[in-house]
Amino acid sequence: MGWLSLAIWTPIAFGALSLLLGRQGQQNLVRWLALAGSLIAFLVTLPVVFGFRTGTAAMQFVERHDWVERFNIHYHLGVDGLSMWFVPLTAFITVIVVIAAWEVITDRVHQYMGAFLILSGLMIGVFSSLDGILFYVFFEATLIPMYLIIGIWGGPNKIYAAFKFFLYTLLGSLLTLVALIYLYIASGGSFDIATWHKLPLSMTAQTLIFFAFLAAFAVKVPMWPVHTWLPDVHVEAPTGGSAVLAAIMLKLGAYGFLRFSLPIAPDAAHKWAWLLITFSIIAVVYVGLVAMVQKDMKKLVAYSSVAHMGFVTLGFFIFNDLGMAGGIVQMIAHGFVSAAMFLSIGVLYDRVHSRDISAYGGVVNKMPRFAAFALLFAMANCGLPGTAGFVGEWMVILAAVKFNFWIGLLSATALILGAAYTLWMYKRVYLGPVGNHHVEELSDIGAREFLIMALLAIATLYMGLYPKPFTDVMDASVQNLLQHVAQSKLR
């Protein structure tokens, strides 16, 4: 079994074990088992990081075995510079979520831990799949544990939110399945994604395939105007669910554009790039404005996520190396920063049981250590230089200016809007005199919460101060993808 298989199946195996042991009422054992499983799963991703060869666009750590031989479906795994970082990132966020839930989740602990561990393995499977059907199976399977996480451990309207999440993403994905079957037939019976990349297609076929993929990936990102499910889901989801959703699951859609839409239908991608750029700019500007008027902290950060992901798709569809690399860097950075923002809201919610901004005030007086971490994450969310949030946004803005000055100018307004709504929230929640007796009774974060915040702070600062290891990994693959997309495949 290769390292990628271990990264996929280790958390799934520990998740299944947690479900089995939990039936015997051994909740503490389940917590330690989940922590051990998530840590081991993270450790097995490290050989992928340190063994990855930069300077080549070739797939690495490739595994290929027969799966459904009759239909030429294979268990085919591998990573390149476009996908490699998402393997350790997923495992890292899973460790954080398991620790964050240690004392907070007291109901059905075994199911909660099991769902997150299984979800972690499935998401790594999405980033590693080189077979179309294998990708689709992992992509769709992630809906099940996330649906249960929202529906069981969510807020008062959890059923509505879970159903909306499931319905939006499932309906979008059905057209993708049709596109996969068409490509299977057009390629003479292959589900190999690399084979599809070389397949000549008519403009009509490319356009239909492009929009079929768009239906699934735009919903998952989510892009404006199909983003409306995200704020509802974030508000109702438990803290861990929001963290994983923002940090990893939104990236599945953006990754789909890189692996499917752009290389398989390059002519259609160029033709319809104006539409994707328009949606992205609206997400950056309009959704940023919507974030400014939110009264619920989770909703504010949810809309902020939509705006930040608008940067990602903008970077992809302006077709230059700086923009595409910037989009991928933004995906990784958003993984750290959005998880930190939602976990910070979770720390306050666990104590006061309110997400309303007006329910707080002067938190820094009672929780100075926590407020310091929250300030760092708020600055990263604004795109402050020296933090992870700055690198990707700055690369995309530079690329956008190079592509078109006015698009660059519009995208740059996101820095102003991001700073406005994030600092406004920080000021109202953390600064000033103590707002009420609930805040007066607050106590600062303990060792467990400090550990979570410290790990995310180190990651945020490391990526902001020294992004070279991240960009070096993806450079060759980005260049290769751009060369690939520049070649017409019209037949």
Short mmCIF file of C-alpha atoms in Angstrom, two decimals:
data_model
loop_
_atom_site.label_atom_id
_atom_site.label_comp_id
_atom_site.label_asym_id
_atom_site.label_seq_id
_atom_site.Cartn_x
_atom_site.Cartn_y
_atom_site.Cartn_z
CA MET A 1 0.00 0.00 0.00
CA GLY A 2 1.41 3.39 -1.03
CA TRP A 3 1.56 6.58 1.03
CA LEU A 4 -1.53 8.06 -0.63
CA SER A 5 -3.58 4.95 0.11
CA LEU A 6 -2.39 5.11 3.70
CA ALA A 7 -3.38 8.79 3.86
CA ILE A 8 -6.86 7.89 2.59
CA TRP A 9 -7.61 4.68 4.45
CA THR A 10 -5.90 5.30 7.80
CA PRO A 11 -8.44 7.93 8.96
CA ILE A 12 -11.31 5.91 7.47
CA ALA A 13 -10.17 2.79 9.37
CA PHE A 14 -9.84 4.72 12.64
CA GLY A 15 -13.23 6.34 11.98
CA ALA A 16 -14.85 2.94 11.54
CA LEU A 17 -13.12 1.70 14.71
CA SER A 18 -14.43 4.72 16.62
CA LEU A 19 -17.96 3.88 15.53
CA LEU A 20 -17.58 0.28 16.68
CA LEU A 21 -16.03 1.07 20.06
CA GLY A 22 -18.50 3.87 20.74
CA ARG A 23 -21.34 1.40 20.78
CA GLN A 24 -19.80 -0.02 23.95
CA GLY A 25 -19.98 3.39 25.66
CA GLN A 26 -16.24 3.97 25.78
CA GLN A 27 -16.36 7.68 24.94
CA ASN A 28 -12.99 8.66 26.43
CA LEU A 29 -11.32 5.80 24.63
CA VAL A 30 -12.98 7.01 21.43
CA ARG A 31 -11.54 10.52 21.89
CA TRP A 32 -8.01 9.16 22.33
CA LEU A 33 -8.52 6.75 19.46
CA ALA A 34 -9.69 9.58 17.19
CA LEU A 35 -6.71 11.72 18.20
CA ALA A 36 -4.31 8.84 17.57
CA GLY A 37 -5.95 8.10 14.23
CA SER A 38 -5.83 11.72 13.08
CA LEU A 39 -2.21 12.10 14.17
CA ILE A 40 -1.12 8.89 12.43
CA ALA A 41 -3.06 9.96 9.33
CA PHE A 42 -1.23 13.29 9.38
CA LEU A 43 2.16 11.60 9.87
CA VAL A 44 1.64 9.35 6.84
CA THR A 45 1.12 12.45 4.68
CA LEU A 46 4.58 13.79 5.61
CA PRO A 47 6.48 11.41 3.27
CA VAL A 48 4.30 12.83 0.46
CA VAL A 49 5.43 16.36 1.42
CA PHE A 50 9.13 15.64 1.94
CA GLY A 51 9.40 13.09 -0.87
CA PHE A 52 7.70 15.28 -3.45
CA ARG A 53 10.06 16.33 -6.28
CA THR A 54 9.71 19.96 -7.32
CA GLY A 55 10.52 21.10 -10.86
CA THR A 56 8.39 18.46 -12.56
CA ALA A 57 4.73 18.38 -13.52
CA ALA A 58 4.63 14.57 -13.51
CA MET A 59 2.27 12.71 -11.22
CA GLN A 60 4.07 11.31 -8.19
CA PHE A 61 3.34 8.57 -5.62
CA VAL A 62 1.28 6.90 -8.34
CA GLU A 63 -0.71 3.77 -7.49
CA ARG A 64 -2.79 1.89 -10.05
CA HIS A 65 -4.83 -1.27 -9.52
CA ASP A 66 -7.77 -2.83 -11.32
CA TRP A 67 -11.09 -2.02 -9.68
CA VAL A 68 -14.05 -2.61 -12.03
CA GLU A 69 -12.22 -4.27 -14.91
CA ARG A 70 -15.31 -4.70 -17.10
CA PHE A 71 -15.71 -0.90 -17.41
CA ASN A 72 -11.99 -0.10 -17.33
CA ILE A 73 -12.28 1.62 -13.92
CA HIS A 74 -9.11 1.68 -11.85
CA TYR A 75 -8.06 2.50 -8.32
CA HIS A 76 -5.63 5.09 -9.66
CA LEU A 77 -3.98 7.62 -7.35
CA GLY A 78 -1.28 10.26 -7.68
CA VAL A 79 -0.50 13.89 -6.85
CA ASP A 80 1.18 16.73 -8.70
CA GLY A 81 1.89 20.33 -7.76
CA LEU A 82 -1.78 21.24 -8.10
CA SER A 83 -2.97 18.75 -5.50
CA MET A 84 -0.07 17.80 -3.24
CA TRP A 85 -0.52 20.43 -0.50
CA PHE A 86 -4.19 19.57 0.01
CA VAL A 87 -3.29 16.08 1.28
CA PRO A 88 -1.37 17.24 4.40
CA LEU A 89 -3.67 20.26 4.81
CA THR A 90 -6.72 17.99 5.09
CA ALA A 91 -5.00 15.73 7.62
CA PHE A 92 -3.76 18.74 9.63
CA ILE A 93 -7.21 20.34 9.87
CA THR A 94 -8.65 16.98 10.97
CA VAL A 95 -6.22 16.86 13.91
CA ILE A 96 -7.27 20.40 14.87
CA VAL A 97 -10.98 19.55 14.66
CA VAL A 98 -10.57 16.42 16.80
CA ILE A 99 -8.77 18.40 19.53
CA ALA A 100 -11.32 21.23 19.29
CA ALA A 101 -14.18 18.80 19.92
CA TRP A 102 -12.50 17.14 22.93
CA GLU A 103 -14.64 18.73 25.67
CA VAL A 104 -17.26 20.44 23.53
CA ILE A 105 -18.92 17.39 21.97
CA THR A 106 -20.49 15.21 24.64
CA ASP A 107 -23.33 13.64 22.65
CA ARG A 108 -22.63 10.71 20.32
CA VAL A 109 -18.88 11.31 20.54
CA HIS A 110 -18.04 8.14 18.67
CA GLN A 111 -20.25 9.10 15.74
CA TYR A 112 -18.89 12.66 15.65
CA MET A 113 -15.26 11.54 15.64
CA GLY A 114 -16.00 8.73 13.21
CA ALA A 115 -17.73 11.08 10.77
CA PHE A 116 -14.83 13.54 10.73
CA LEU A 117 -12.17 10.86 10.31
CA ILE A 118 -14.06 9.19 7.47
CA LEU A 119 -14.68 12.58 5.86
CA SER A 120 -10.96 13.34 6.06
CA GLY A 121 -10.02 10.17 4.18
CA LEU A 122 -12.67 10.78 1.53
CA MET A 123 -11.48 14.33 0.88
CA ILE A 124 -7.87 13.17 0.49
CA GLY A 125 -9.25 10.63 -1.97
CA VAL A 126 -10.75 13.44 -4.06
CA PHE A 127 -7.41 15.27 -4.25
CA SER A 128 -5.54 12.05 -5.13
CA SER A 129 -7.84 10.42 -7.70
CA LEU A 130 -6.63 10.03 -11.27
CA ASP A 131 -9.64 7.97 -12.39
CA GLY A 132 -12.88 9.80 -13.21
CA ILE A 133 -15.21 7.38 -11.45
CA LEU A 134 -12.93 7.08 -8.42
CA PHE A 135 -12.95 10.90 -8.19
CA TYR A 136 -16.75 10.96 -8.47
CA VAL A 137 -17.20 8.30 -5.79
CA PHE A 138 -14.99 10.15 -3.30
CA PHE A 139 -16.50 13.54 -4.31
CA GLU A 140 -20.07 12.38 -3.70
CA ALA A 141 -19.25 10.28 -0.64
CA THR A 142 -18.03 13.38 1.22
CA LEU A 143 -21.66 14.59 1.27
CA ILE A 144 -22.75 11.78 3.60
CA PRO A 145 -20.57 12.46 6.69
CA MET A 146 -20.94 16.24 6.29
CA TYR A 147 -24.74 15.87 5.98
CA LEU A 148 -24.77 13.87 9.24
CA ILE A 149 -22.42 16.33 11.00
CA ILE A 150 -24.74 19.25 10.17
CA GLY A 151 -27.95 17.32 10.70
CA ILE A 152 -27.06 15.75 14.09
CA TRP A 153 -24.77 18.26 15.85
CA GLY A 154 -26.05 21.47 14.20
CA GLY A 155 -28.22 24.32 15.51
CA PRO A 156 -32.01 24.72 15.73
CA ASN A 157 -32.50 24.71 11.93
CA LYS A 158 -29.98 21.95 11.31
CA ILE A 159 -32.32 19.74 9.26
CA TYR A 160 -33.13 22.58 6.88
CA ALA A 161 -29.45 23.48 6.52
CA ALA A 162 -28.35 19.87 6.03
CA PHE A 163 -31.04 19.26 3.42
CA LYS A 164 -30.14 22.48 1.57
CA PHE A 165 -26.45 21.54 1.57
CA PHE A 166 -27.16 18.04 0.29
CA LEU A 167 -29.67 19.13 -2.35
CA TYR A 168 -27.53 21.90 -3.84
CA THR A 169 -24.38 19.83 -4.08
CA LEU A 170 -26.07 16.64 -5.26
CA LEU A 171 -28.04 18.34 -8.04
CA GLY A 172 -24.89 20.06 -9.26
CA SER A 173 -23.00 16.79 -9.30
CA LEU A 174 -25.51 14.86 -11.38
CA LEU A 175 -24.56 16.76 -14.54
CA THR A 176 -20.91 15.93 -13.79
CA LEU A 177 -21.76 12.23 -13.90
CA VAL A 178 -23.31 12.72 -17.35
CA ALA A 179 -20.13 14.49 -18.50
CA LEU A 180 -17.96 11.65 -17.15
CA ILE A 181 -19.99 9.06 -19.04
CA TYR A 182 -19.77 11.12 -22.25
CA LEU A 183 -15.98 11.36 -21.88
CA TYR A 184 -15.81 7.59 -21.26
CA ILE A 185 -17.61 6.94 -24.54
CA ALA A 186 -15.72 9.62 -26.50
CA SER A 187 -12.35 8.27 -25.31
CA GLY A 188 -13.16 4.75 -26.44
CA GLY A 189 -13.81 3.35 -22.98
CA SER A 190 -11.45 5.03 -20.54
CA PHE A 191 -12.00 6.76 -17.22
CA ASP A 192 -8.36 7.83 -17.03
CA ILE A 193 -8.31 11.60 -16.43
CA ALA A 194 -4.94 12.05 -18.17
CA THR A 195 -6.39 10.39 -21.29
CA TRP A 196 -9.32 12.81 -21.23
CA HIS A 197 -6.84 15.73 -21.13
CA LYS A 198 -5.61 14.70 -24.62
CA LEU A 199 -9.05 14.06 -26.10
CA PRO A 200 -10.02 16.24 -29.13
CA LEU A 201 -13.60 17.49 -28.82
CA SER A 202 -15.91 19.72 -30.84
CA MET A 203 -16.77 23.18 -29.53
CA THR A 204 -20.32 22.07 -28.76
CA ALA A 205 -19.09 19.08 -26.78
CA GLN A 206 -16.54 21.18 -24.91
CA THR A 207 -19.18 23.79 -24.03
CA LEU A 208 -21.62 21.20 -22.71
CA ILE A 209 -18.89 19.45 -20.71
CA PHE A 210 -17.63 22.77 -19.37
CA PHE A 211 -21.07 23.77 -18.08
CA ALA A 212 -21.75 20.28 -16.71
CA PHE A 213 -18.59 20.52 -14.61
CA LEU A 214 -19.39 24.14 -13.76
CA ALA A 215 -22.72 23.07 -12.23
CA ALA A 216 -20.94 20.88 -9.70
CA PHE A 217 -17.78 22.84 -9.00
CA ALA A 218 -19.38 26.32 -8.86
CA VAL A 219 -21.86 25.11 -6.24
CA LYS A 220 -19.12 23.52 -4.18
CA VAL A 221 -16.77 26.59 -4.26
CA PRO A 222 -19.39 28.26 -3.96
CA MET A 223 -19.47 30.95 -6.65
CA TRP A 224 -21.99 33.74 -6.85
CA PRO A 225 -24.97 33.27 -7.52
CA VAL A 226 -25.10 29.66 -6.22
CA HIS A 227 -23.51 30.56 -2.89
CA THR A 228 -26.75 30.97 -0.90
CA TRP A 229 -26.52 27.58 0.79
CA LEU A 230 -23.20 28.37 2.47
CA PRO A 231 -24.21 31.02 5.06
CA ASP A 232 -27.21 28.92 6.17
CA VAL A 233 -25.05 25.83 6.55
CA HIS A 234 -22.28 27.64 8.43
CA VAL A 235 -24.75 29.16 10.88
CA GLU A 236 -26.28 25.79 11.72
CA ALA A 237 -23.18 23.56 11.53
CA PRO A 238 -21.16 22.75 14.66
CA THR A 239 -17.82 24.55 14.95
CA GLY A 240 -15.82 21.61 13.62
CA GLY A 241 -18.19 21.25 10.67
CA SER A 242 -17.81 24.92 9.74
CA ALA A 243 -14.02 24.68 10.05
CA VAL A 244 -13.74 21.64 7.76
CA LEU A 245 -16.32 22.98 5.33
CA ALA A 246 -14.50 26.30 4.89
CA ALA A 247 -10.96 24.95 5.12
CA ILE A 248 -11.22 21.89 2.86
CA MET A 249 -14.61 21.11 1.33
CA LEU A 250 -14.89 24.41 -0.55
CA LYS A 251 -11.53 23.61 -2.13
CA LEU A 252 -12.91 20.46 -3.76
CA GLY A 253 -14.86 22.57 -6.25
CA ALA A 254 -11.95 24.89 -7.04
CA TYR A 255 -9.68 21.86 -7.48
CA GLY A 256 -12.23 20.41 -9.92
CA PHE A 257 -11.74 23.41 -12.21
CA LEU A 258 -7.98 22.69 -12.33
CA ARG A 259 -8.26 18.95 -12.88
CA PHE A 260 -11.31 18.77 -15.17
CA SER A 261 -12.77 22.00 -16.61
CA LEU A 262 -9.60 23.73 -17.79
CA PRO A 263 -7.57 20.85 -19.27
CA ILE A 264 -10.48 18.84 -20.74
CA ALA A 265 -12.38 21.76 -22.32
CA PRO A 266 -9.73 24.48 -22.85
CA ASP A 267 -11.45 26.15 -25.82
CA ALA A 268 -14.74 26.43 -23.94
CA ALA A 269 -12.85 27.63 -20.85
CA HIS A 270 -11.33 30.47 -22.87
CA LYS A 271 -14.65 31.29 -24.54
CA TRP A 272 -16.59 31.46 -21.27
CA ALA A 273 -13.83 32.89 -19.10
CA TRP A 274 -15.57 36.30 -19.14
CA LEU A 275 -18.57 34.73 -17.38
CA LEU A 276 -16.44 33.14 -14.65
CA ILE A 277 -14.43 36.36 -14.21
CA THR A 278 -17.70 38.32 -13.87
CA PHE A 279 -19.04 35.90 -11.25
CA SER A 280 -15.72 36.09 -9.40
CA ILE A 281 -15.65 39.88 -9.34
CA ILE A 282 -19.26 40.00 -8.12
CA ALA A 283 -18.32 37.53 -5.38
CA VAL A 284 -15.34 39.65 -4.36
CA VAL A 285 -17.13 43.03 -4.38
CA TYR A 286 -20.85 42.40 -3.85
CA VAL A 287 -20.54 39.54 -1.36
CA GLY A 288 -17.87 41.55 0.46
CA LEU A 289 -20.43 44.34 0.86
CA VAL A 290 -23.02 41.83 2.07
CA ALA A 291 -20.53 40.63 4.70
CA MET A 292 -20.27 44.15 6.07
CA VAL A 293 -23.91 44.26 7.20
CA GLN A 294 -24.01 40.89 8.96
CA LYS A 295 -24.86 40.75 12.66
CA ASP A 296 -23.99 37.07 13.10
CA MET A 297 -20.25 36.35 13.32
CA LYS A 298 -20.54 33.02 11.51
CA LYS A 299 -22.54 34.55 8.68
CA LEU A 300 -19.99 37.30 8.34
CA VAL A 301 -17.13 34.83 8.04
CA ALA A 302 -19.21 32.66 5.68
CA TYR A 303 -19.74 35.57 3.28
CA SER A 304 -16.07 36.41 3.71
CA SER A 305 -15.26 32.88 2.53
CA VAL A 306 -17.36 33.36 -0.62
CA ALA A 307 -15.48 36.60 -1.35
CA HIS A 308 -12.08 34.97 -0.75
CA MET A 309 -12.95 32.02 -2.97
CA GLY A 310 -13.89 34.57 -5.65
CA PHE A 311 -10.19 35.44 -5.70
CA VAL A 312 -9.39 31.79 -6.39
CA THR A 313 -11.65 31.45 -9.44
CA LEU A 314 -10.58 34.89 -10.70
CA GLY A 315 -6.95 33.73 -10.58
CA PHE A 316 -7.76 30.56 -12.52
CA PHE A 317 -9.67 32.17 -15.39
CA ILE A 318 -7.31 35.03 -16.26
CA PHE A 319 -4.92 32.37 -17.58
CA ASN A 320 -1.54 33.52 -16.40
CA ASP A 321 0.94 31.77 -14.13
CA LEU A 322 0.85 34.36 -11.35
CA GLY A 323 -2.95 34.28 -11.16
CA MET A 324 -3.23 30.50 -11.22
CA ALA A 325 -0.49 29.97 -8.64
CA GLY A 326 -2.01 32.79 -6.57
CA GLY A 327 -5.39 31.05 -6.68
CA ILE A 328 -3.90 27.79 -5.37
CA VAL A 329 -1.91 29.62 -2.67
CA GLN A 330 -5.12 31.41 -1.68
CA MET A 331 -6.88 28.03 -1.35
CA ILE A 332 -4.20 26.76 1.06
CA ALA A 333 -4.07 30.03 3.02
CA HIS A 334 -7.84 30.15 3.30
CA GLY A 335 -7.67 26.63 4.70
CA PHE A 336 -5.66 27.85 7.69
CA VAL A 337 -7.29 31.25 8.17
CA SER A 338 -10.96 30.29 7.72
CA ALA A 339 -10.54 27.31 10.07
CA ALA A 340 -8.98 29.65 12.64
CA MET A 341 -11.78 32.21 12.25
CA PHE A 342 -14.55 29.63 12.74
CA LEU A 343 -12.77 27.95 15.65
CA SER A 344 -12.34 31.37 17.30
CA ILE A 345 -16.09 31.96 17.00
CA GLY A 346 -16.58 28.49 18.47
CA VAL A 347 -14.49 29.42 21.54
CA LEU A 348 -16.82 32.36 22.25
CA TYR A 349 -19.98 30.40 21.43
CA ASP A 350 -19.03 27.60 23.82
CA ARG A 351 -18.95 30.14 26.66
CA VAL A 352 -21.77 32.61 25.85
CA HIS A 353 -23.90 30.49 23.46
CA SER A 354 -24.41 33.40 21.09
CA ARG A 355 -22.92 34.31 17.74
CA ASP A 356 -24.44 37.81 17.65
CA ILE A 357 -21.82 40.51 17.47
CA SER A 358 -23.97 42.71 19.73
CA ALA A 359 -23.79 40.09 22.49
CA TYR A 360 -20.12 40.85 23.09
CA GLY A 361 -17.81 43.78 23.75
CA GLY A 362 -14.53 44.14 25.58
CA VAL A 363 -13.60 40.44 25.38
CA VAL A 364 -9.92 41.43 25.40
CA ASN A 365 -10.31 42.51 29.04
CA LYS A 366 -11.26 39.00 30.13
CA MET A 367 -9.51 36.87 27.48
CA PRO A 368 -6.26 38.66 26.52
CA ARG A 369 -4.44 35.57 25.20
CA PHE A 370 -7.40 34.54 23.07
CA ALA A 371 -7.92 38.12 21.81
CA ALA A 372 -4.28 38.21 20.65
CA PHE A 373 -4.77 35.08 18.56
CA ALA A 374 -8.10 36.40 17.24
CA LEU A 375 -6.38 39.64 16.19
CA LEU A 376 -3.74 37.71 14.23
CA PHE A 377 -6.39 35.67 12.42
CA ALA A 378 -8.46 38.81 11.74
CA MET A 379 -5.40 40.47 10.21
CA ALA A 380 -4.77 37.38 8.08
CA ASN A 381 -8.39 37.49 6.93
CA CYS A 382 -7.79 41.12 5.89
CA GLY A 383 -4.75 40.08 3.86
CA LEU A 384 -2.16 41.77 6.06
CA PRO A 385 1.44 41.34 4.75
CA GLY A 386 3.34 38.73 6.75
CA THR A 387 0.29 36.49 7.09
CA ALA A 388 -0.93 33.66 4.86
CA GLY A 389 -3.90 35.70 3.68
CA PHE A 390 -1.66 38.24 1.98
CA VAL A 391 0.32 36.03 -0.39
CA GLY A 392 -2.40 34.55 -2.59
CA GLU A 393 -4.53 37.70 -2.72
CA TRP A 394 -1.56 39.83 -3.71
CA MET A 395 -0.51 37.39 -6.45
CA VAL A 396 -4.04 37.34 -7.89
CA ILE A 397 -4.35 41.14 -7.78
CA LEU A 398 -1.03 41.56 -9.60
CA ALA A 399 -2.10 39.01 -12.19
CA ALA A 400 -5.49 40.70 -12.59
CA VAL A 401 -3.86 44.11 -13.16
CA LYS A 402 -1.63 42.50 -15.78
CA PHE A 403 -4.71 40.98 -17.42
CA ASN A 404 -6.93 44.09 -17.26
CA PHE A 405 -6.40 47.19 -15.15
CA TRP A 406 -10.08 47.65 -14.23
CA ILE A 407 -10.52 44.04 -13.18
CA GLY A 408 -7.37 44.39 -11.10
CA LEU A 409 -8.75 47.53 -9.50
CA LEU A 410 -12.08 45.90 -8.69
CA SER A 411 -10.38 42.84 -7.20
CA ALA A 412 -8.19 45.10 -5.06
CA THR A 413 -11.28 46.56 -3.39
CA ALA A 414 -11.56 43.22 -1.61
CA LEU A 415 -8.61 44.19 0.57
CA ILE A 416 -10.49 47.31 1.67
CA LEU A 417 -13.80 45.52 2.16
CA GLY A 418 -12.11 42.59 3.93
CA ALA A 419 -10.37 44.94 6.33
CA ALA A 420 -13.60 46.88 6.91
CA TYR A 421 -15.88 43.98 7.87
CA THR A 422 -13.23 41.97 9.73
CA LEU A 423 -11.89 44.85 11.82
CA TRP A 424 -15.42 46.12 12.44
CA MET A 425 -16.31 42.74 13.90
CA TYR A 426 -13.09 42.61 15.94
CA LYS A 427 -13.68 46.10 17.33
CA ARG A 428 -17.28 45.35 18.36
CA VAL A 429 -16.49 41.96 19.92
CA TYR A 430 -13.07 42.35 21.50
CA LEU A 431 -12.29 46.04 22.15
CA GLY A 432 -13.79 48.66 24.44
CA PRO A 433 -15.20 48.18 27.95
CA VAL A 434 -16.77 44.90 29.04
CA GLY A 435 -20.14 44.78 27.29
CA ASN A 436 -22.33 42.78 29.69
CA HIS A 437 -22.31 40.27 32.52
CA HIS A 438 -21.80 37.34 30.12
CA VAL A 439 -18.50 38.84 28.98
CA GLU A 440 -17.64 39.72 32.61
CA GLU A 441 -17.82 36.01 33.48
CA LEU A 442 -15.57 34.87 30.63
CA SER A 443 -12.32 33.07 31.36
CA ASP A 444 -9.35 32.93 29.03
CA ILE A 445 -8.52 29.92 26.86
CA GLY A 446 -7.07 26.83 28.48
CA ALA A 447 -4.18 24.64 27.35
CA ARG A 448 -6.26 22.72 24.78
CA GLU A 449 -7.64 25.81 23.10
CA PHE A 450 -4.23 27.51 23.28
CA LEU A 451 -2.69 24.54 21.47
CA ILE A 452 -5.24 24.77 18.65
CA MET A 453 -4.79 28.51 18.26
CA ALA A 454 -0.99 28.25 18.42
CA LEU A 455 -0.82 25.57 15.72
CA LEU A 456 -3.00 27.62 13.36
CA ALA A 457 -1.08 30.81 14.19
CA ILE A 458 2.25 29.13 13.37
CA ALA A 459 0.87 27.88 10.05
CA THR A 460 -0.59 31.31 9.22
CA LEU A 461 2.66 33.14 9.97
CA TYR A 462 4.94 30.54 8.37
CA MET A 463 3.06 30.65 5.07
CA GLY A 464 2.92 34.45 5.19
CA LEU A 465 6.61 34.95 5.95
CA TYR A 466 8.06 32.13 3.84
CA PRO A 467 5.68 31.06 1.02
CA LYS A 468 8.50 29.69 -1.19
CA PRO A 469 8.04 26.01 -0.24
CA PHE A 470 4.39 26.26 -1.25
CA THR A 471 4.95 28.01 -4.58
CA ASP A 472 7.98 25.88 -5.53
CA VAL A 473 5.85 22.74 -5.39
CA MET A 474 3.19 24.07 -7.76
CA ASP A 475 5.28 26.09 -10.27
CA ALA A 476 5.99 23.29 -12.78
CA SER A 477 2.42 21.96 -12.67
CA VAL A 478 0.96 25.44 -13.14
CA GLN A 479 3.21 26.06 -16.17
CA ASN A 480 2.28 22.68 -17.60
CA LEU A 481 -1.44 23.31 -17.11
CA LEU A 482 -1.24 26.74 -18.76
CA GLN A 483 0.63 25.29 -21.76
CA HIS A 484 -1.99 22.56 -21.96
CA VAL A 485 -4.90 25.01 -21.78
CA ALA A 486 -3.29 27.27 -24.42
CA GLN A 487 -3.52 24.47 -27.02
CA SER A 488 -6.79 24.12 -28.89
CA LYS A 489 -8.41 20.67 -28.80
CA LEU A 490 -11.07 21.35 -31.38
CA ARG A 491 -11.58 18.55 -33.83
#
